[in-house]
Tab-separated table of C-alpha atoms and ligand atoms in Angstrom:
chain	number	residue	atom	x	y	z
A	99	UNK	CA	95.227	-109.874	171.006
A	100	UNK	CA	96.982	-106.521	171.245
A	101	UNK	CA	100.327	-105.930	169.560
A	102	UNK	CA	102.906	-103.248	169.021
A	103	UNK	CA	105.031	-103.185	165.878
A	104	UNK	CA	108.265	-101.330	166.482
A	105	UNK	CA	110.989	-100.347	164.084
A	106	UNK	CA	112.487	-97.360	162.320
A	107	UNK	CA	110.629	-95.601	159.508
A	108	UNK	CA	110.674	-97.796	156.415
A	109	UNK	CA	111.018	-101.050	158.369
A	110	UNK	CA	107.721	-102.224	156.867
A	111	UNK	CA	105.501	-101.851	159.938
A	112	UNK	CA	102.542	-100.554	157.942
A	113	UNK	CA	102.743	-103.335	155.347
A	114	UNK	CA	102.956	-106.041	158.005
A	115	UNK	CA	100.203	-104.457	160.110
A	116	UNK	CA	97.818	-104.367	157.147
A	117	UNK	CA	98.508	-108.058	156.424
A	118	UNK	CA	97.919	-108.949	160.084
A	119	UNK	CA	94.725	-106.920	160.068
A	120	UNK	CA	93.409	-108.933	157.118
A	121	UNK	CA	94.486	-112.293	158.524
A	122	UNK	CA	93.544	-111.965	162.186
A	123	UNK	CA	90.850	-109.268	162.065
A	124	UNK	CA	92.924	-107.057	164.338
A	125	UNK	CA	92.588	-103.310	163.865
A	126	UNK	CA	95.670	-101.481	162.576
A	127	UNK	CA	96.093	-98.237	164.487
A	128	UNK	CA	98.764	-96.105	162.830
A	129	UNK	CA	99.421	-92.731	164.457
A	130	UNK	CA	101.217	-91.465	161.331
A	131	UNK	CA	98.140	-92.245	159.176
A	132	UNK	CA	95.852	-90.608	161.748
A	133	UNK	CA	97.981	-87.472	161.777
A	134	UNK	CA	98.046	-87.353	157.965
A	135	UNK	CA	94.225	-87.554	157.976
A	136	UNK	CA	94.152	-84.526	160.284
A	137	UNK	CA	96.483	-82.644	157.928
A	138	UNK	CA	94.314	-83.578	154.943
A	139	UNK	CA	91.224	-82.226	156.689
A	140	UNK	CA	92.982	-79.052	157.886
A	141	UNK	CA	92.149	-79.602	161.554
A	142	UNK	CA	93.951	-77.634	164.297
A	143	UNK	CA	95.692	-80.814	165.352
A	144	UNK	CA	96.768	-81.382	161.741
A	145	UNK	CA	98.241	-77.915	161.477
A	146	UNK	CA	100.211	-78.389	164.664
A	147	UNK	CA	101.455	-81.834	163.650
A	148	UNK	CA	102.453	-80.852	160.132
A	149	UNK	CA	105.241	-78.542	161.290
A	150	UNK	CA	106.886	-81.338	163.239
A	151	UNK	CA	106.304	-84.016	160.614
A	152	UNK	CA	107.744	-81.989	157.745
A	153	UNK	CA	110.921	-81.528	159.735
A	154	UNK	CA	111.198	-85.209	160.554
A	155	UNK	CA	110.531	-84.548	164.246
A	156	UNK	CA	108.158	-86.296	166.597
A	157	UNK	CA	104.822	-84.660	167.374
A	158	UNK	CA	104.504	-83.799	171.120
A	159	UNK	CA	103.649	-86.784	173.328
A	160	UNK	CA	100.411	-85.355	174.695
A	161	UNK	CA	98.910	-84.969	171.223
A	162	UNK	CA	99.475	-88.579	170.180
A	163	UNK	CA	98.647	-90.013	173.610
A	164	UNK	CA	95.207	-88.358	173.562
A	165	UNK	CA	94.641	-89.479	170.005
A	166	UNK	CA	95.455	-93.120	170.878
A	167	UNK	CA	93.422	-93.070	174.081
A	168	UNK	CA	90.388	-92.084	172.073
A	169	UNK	CA	91.105	-94.533	169.237
A	170	UNK	CA	91.533	-97.694	171.308
A	171	UNK	CA	88.172	-96.995	172.946
A	172	UNK	CA	86.327	-97.213	169.644
A	173	UNK	CA	84.201	-100.280	168.949
A	174	UNK	CA	86.275	-101.562	166.013
A	175	UNK	CA	89.317	-101.976	168.298
A	176	UNK	CA	87.433	-104.372	170.591
A	177	UNK	CA	88.753	-107.505	168.888
A	178	UNK	CA	92.325	-106.393	169.425
A	179	UNK	CA	94.688	-103.999	167.716
A	180	UNK	CA	98.103	-103.547	166.191
A	181	UNK	CA	99.799	-100.323	167.153
A	182	UNK	CA	101.932	-99.125	164.249
A	183	UNK	CA	104.061	-96.071	165.031
A	184	UNK	CA	103.028	-95.802	168.681
A	185	UNK	CA	104.549	-95.655	171.243
A	186	UNK	CA	107.595	-93.756	170.032
A	187	UNK	CA	108.969	-92.434	173.331
A	188	UNK	CA	109.259	-93.812	176.859
A	189	UNK	CA	106.538	-91.422	178.189
A	190	UNK	CA	104.217	-92.692	175.425
A	191	UNK	CA	104.966	-96.306	176.422
A	192	UNK	CA	104.241	-95.513	180.079
A	193	UNK	CA	100.971	-93.778	179.182
A	194	UNK	CA	99.968	-96.728	177.050
A	195	UNK	CA	100.487	-99.083	179.990
A	196	UNK	CA	98.224	-96.920	182.114
A	197	UNK	CA	95.469	-96.657	179.530
A	198	UNK	CA	95.517	-100.422	178.932
A	199	UNK	CA	95.390	-101.099	182.684
A	200	UNK	CA	92.389	-98.753	183.059
A	201	UNK	CA	90.565	-100.779	180.404
A	202	UNK	CA	91.767	-104.125	181.764
A	203	UNK	CA	93.478	-104.816	178.459
A	204	UNK	CA	96.686	-106.740	178.025
A	205	UNK	CA	99.615	-106.152	175.708
A	206	UNK	CA	100.473	-109.529	174.166
A	207	UNK	CA	103.588	-108.873	172.095
A	208	UNK	CA	105.952	-106.097	171.130
A	209	UNK	CA	107.602	-107.009	167.857
A	210	UNK	CA	110.736	-105.178	166.819
A	211	UNK	CA	111.503	-105.250	163.097
A	212	UNK	CA	115.264	-104.962	162.824
A	213	UNK	CA	116.565	-103.374	159.650
A	214	UNK	CA	119.779	-102.107	158.174
A	215	UNK	CA	119.658	-98.313	158.317
A	216	UNK	CA	121.577	-97.790	155.075
A	217	UNK	CA	118.941	-99.734	153.165
A	218	UNK	CA	116.137	-97.708	154.700
A	219	UNK	CA	116.727	-94.473	152.853
A	220	UNK	CA	116.453	-96.318	149.536
A	221	UNK	CA	113.364	-98.170	150.751
A	222	UNK	CA	111.580	-95.059	151.950
A	223	UNK	CA	112.528	-92.718	149.141
A	224	UNK	CA	111.008	-95.142	146.586
A	225	UNK	CA	107.679	-95.760	148.217
A	226	UNK	CA	104.240	-94.580	147.156
A	227	UNK	CA	100.679	-95.656	147.798
A	228	UNK	CA	97.272	-95.808	146.164
A	229	UNK	CA	95.401	-92.538	146.666
A	230	UNK	CA	92.124	-94.423	147.130
A	231	UNK	CA	92.777	-97.539	149.245
A	232	UNK	CA	96.242	-96.802	150.657
A	233	UNK	CA	97.870	-100.003	149.335
A	234	UNK	CA	101.640	-99.515	149.508
A	235	UNK	CA	104.031	-99.822	146.533
A	236	UNK	CA	107.702	-99.233	145.766
A	237	UNK	CA	109.528	-98.017	142.640
A	238	UNK	CA	111.957	-100.911	142.862
A	239	UNK	CA	110.602	-103.599	145.164
A	240	UNK	CA	106.832	-103.667	144.645
A	241	UNK	CA	105.499	-102.115	141.452
A	242	UNK	CA	101.795	-102.439	140.586
A	243	UNK	CA	101.238	-105.404	138.200
A	244	UNK	CA	99.798	-102.977	135.615
A	245	UNK	CA	101.649	-99.702	135.566
A	246	UNK	CA	99.589	-96.827	136.959
A	247	UNK	CA	96.781	-99.049	138.304
A	248	UNK	CA	96.360	-100.176	141.889
A	249	UNK	CA	96.443	-104.008	142.176
A	250	UNK	CA	93.996	-103.956	145.030
A	251	UNK	CA	91.255	-101.507	144.046
A	252	UNK	CA	91.972	-100.557	140.412
A	253	UNK	CA	92.337	-96.844	141.102
A	254	UNK	CA	94.766	-94.920	138.882
A	255	UNK	CA	96.276	-92.328	141.174
A	256	UNK	CA	99.110	-92.673	143.638
A	257	UNK	CA	100.573	-90.423	146.320
A	258	UNK	CA	103.981	-89.955	147.915
A	259	UNK	CA	104.459	-88.688	151.450
A	260	UNK	CA	105.995	-85.242	151.910
A	261	UNK	CA	108.283	-86.544	154.651
A	262	UNK	CA	109.704	-89.382	152.523
A	263	UNK	CA	112.385	-87.113	151.001
A	264	UNK	CA	115.910	-88.396	151.701
A	265	UNK	CA	116.965	-85.471	153.955
A	266	UNK	CA	113.801	-85.728	156.084
A	267	UNK	CA	114.181	-89.508	156.239
A	268	UNK	CA	117.634	-89.094	157.827
A	269	UNK	CA	116.129	-86.837	160.498
A	270	UNK	CA	113.344	-89.364	161.137
A	271	UNK	CA	115.952	-92.099	161.545
A	272	UNK	CA	117.836	-89.940	164.061
A	273	UNK	CA	114.577	-89.377	165.981
A	274	UNK	CA	114.097	-93.151	166.064
A	275	UNK	CA	117.611	-93.791	167.385
A	276	UNK	CA	117.453	-91.078	170.011
A	277	UNK	CA	113.825	-91.123	171.171
A	278	UNK	CA	112.238	-94.431	170.174
A	279	UNK	CA	115.015	-97.020	170.553
A	280	UNK	CA	115.080	-96.435	174.361
A	281	UNK	CA	111.667	-98.112	174.612
A	282	UNK	CA	113.188	-101.439	173.526
A	283	UNK	CA	114.778	-102.122	176.952
A	284	UNK	CA	111.508	-100.955	178.550
A	285	UNK	CA	109.600	-103.812	176.880
A	286	UNK	CA	112.518	-106.224	177.159
A	287	UNK	CA	112.385	-105.811	180.944
A	288	UNK	CA	108.684	-106.711	180.861
A	289	UNK	CA	109.425	-109.866	178.848
A	290	UNK	CA	107.258	-108.666	175.956
A	291	UNK	CA	109.856	-107.965	173.283
A	292	UNK	CA	110.641	-110.183	170.297
A	293	UNK	CA	113.012	-109.027	167.566
A	294	UNK	CA	112.641	-110.307	164.025
A	295	UNK	CA	114.596	-109.767	160.821
A	296	UNK	CA	112.788	-106.981	159.003
A	297	UNK	CA	115.142	-107.160	156.006
A	298	UNK	CA	113.654	-110.449	154.807
A	299	UNK	CA	111.020	-110.625	152.031
A	300	UNK	CA	107.596	-109.243	153.004
A	301	UNK	CA	105.962	-112.701	153.115
A	302	UNK	CA	108.826	-114.181	155.122
A	303	UNK	CA	108.527	-111.414	157.715
A	304	UNK	CA	104.776	-112.013	157.894
A	305	UNK	CA	105.337	-115.738	158.462
A	306	UNK	CA	107.784	-115.010	161.290
A	307	UNK	CA	105.196	-112.771	162.968
A	308	UNK	CA	102.347	-115.250	162.565
A	309	UNK	CA	104.476	-118.023	164.074
A	310	UNK	CA	105.087	-115.852	167.078
A	311	UNK	CA	101.367	-115.150	167.478
A	312	UNK	CA	100.301	-118.788	167.178
A	313	UNK	CA	99.116	-120.061	170.584
A	314	UNK	CA	101.892	-122.112	172.187
A	315	UNK	CA	100.977	-125.768	172.675
B	50	LIG	P1	104.927	-92.673	160.419
B	50	LIG	O1	103.873	-92.675	159.381
B	50	LIG	O2	104.660	-93.657	161.525
B	50	LIG	O3	106.328	-92.817	159.853
B	50	LIG	O4	104.865	-91.222	161.110
B	50	LIG	C1	105.099	-90.046	160.370
B	50	LIG	C2	105.378	-88.897	161.311
B	50	LIG	O5	104.254	-88.682	162.172
B	50	LIG	C3	106.557	-89.091	162.255
B	50	LIG	O6	107.788	-88.757	161.648
B	50	LIG	C4	106.187	-88.122	163.393
B	50	LIG	O7	106.440	-86.783	163.033
B	50	LIG	C5	104.673	-88.287	163.468
B	50	LIG	N1	104.298	-89.363	164.415
B	50	LIG	C6	103.665	-90.537	164.129
B	50	LIG	N2	103.472	-91.268	165.247
B	50	LIG	C7	104.000	-90.551	166.259
B	50	LIG	C8	104.149	-90.778	167.665
B	50	LIG	N3	103.712	-91.915	168.243
B	50	LIG	N4	104.744	-89.813	168.395
B	50	LIG	C9	105.187	-88.661	167.854
B	50	LIG	N5	105.103	-88.393	166.538
B	50	LIG	C10	104.517	-89.323	165.732
């Protein structure tokens, strides 16, 4: 099964993708995480991407398309994948169709997580994650059970993303409205799109997604 999770930054795509990965054994492929890995390792690609990311802009299509093309060919994506943060423009969506067709792969669902934009800035500005395992937390909505210790792996250090500052978040939301939202009609026309309420509790959102993925009798 191959899925796309769509939605503005802060909609909870990463959280839902990680839960789906654990439940269904699908591989989460998050272009934002991949780009941050490049930045961390000071690669040329990372240096290029960082300038765009810090300004809340999208990285050029060609860069992410090549990255995804390579990633979906890796063995761990064979059982199916969840694309989180890709595609983000119509040219990316068109390229994805071509690369799937070349591999005789099918796109099963495109799930749009609808959220209230005003709530997003608060959601994003409060988030942080474990520096070791990447588990996501929030100052207000999801604190670790023991302060300063990751619930999942027990590590004691957390990180915040550079581009989660309120002013950059607003630019990222504008990029979503202007460049990413136009792919919704693209998938709607193909009969692939389902919209769900991304403002609900994390577990409720997950249940909605799993119901959609359950084979129809
Ligand atoms: P994310 O972690 O998905 O919120 O992505 C963080 C940043 O990485 C975005 O604001 C973009 O600058 C860049 N990025 C991630 N995925 C893409 C993509 N598919 N196309 C262009 N830029 C991307």
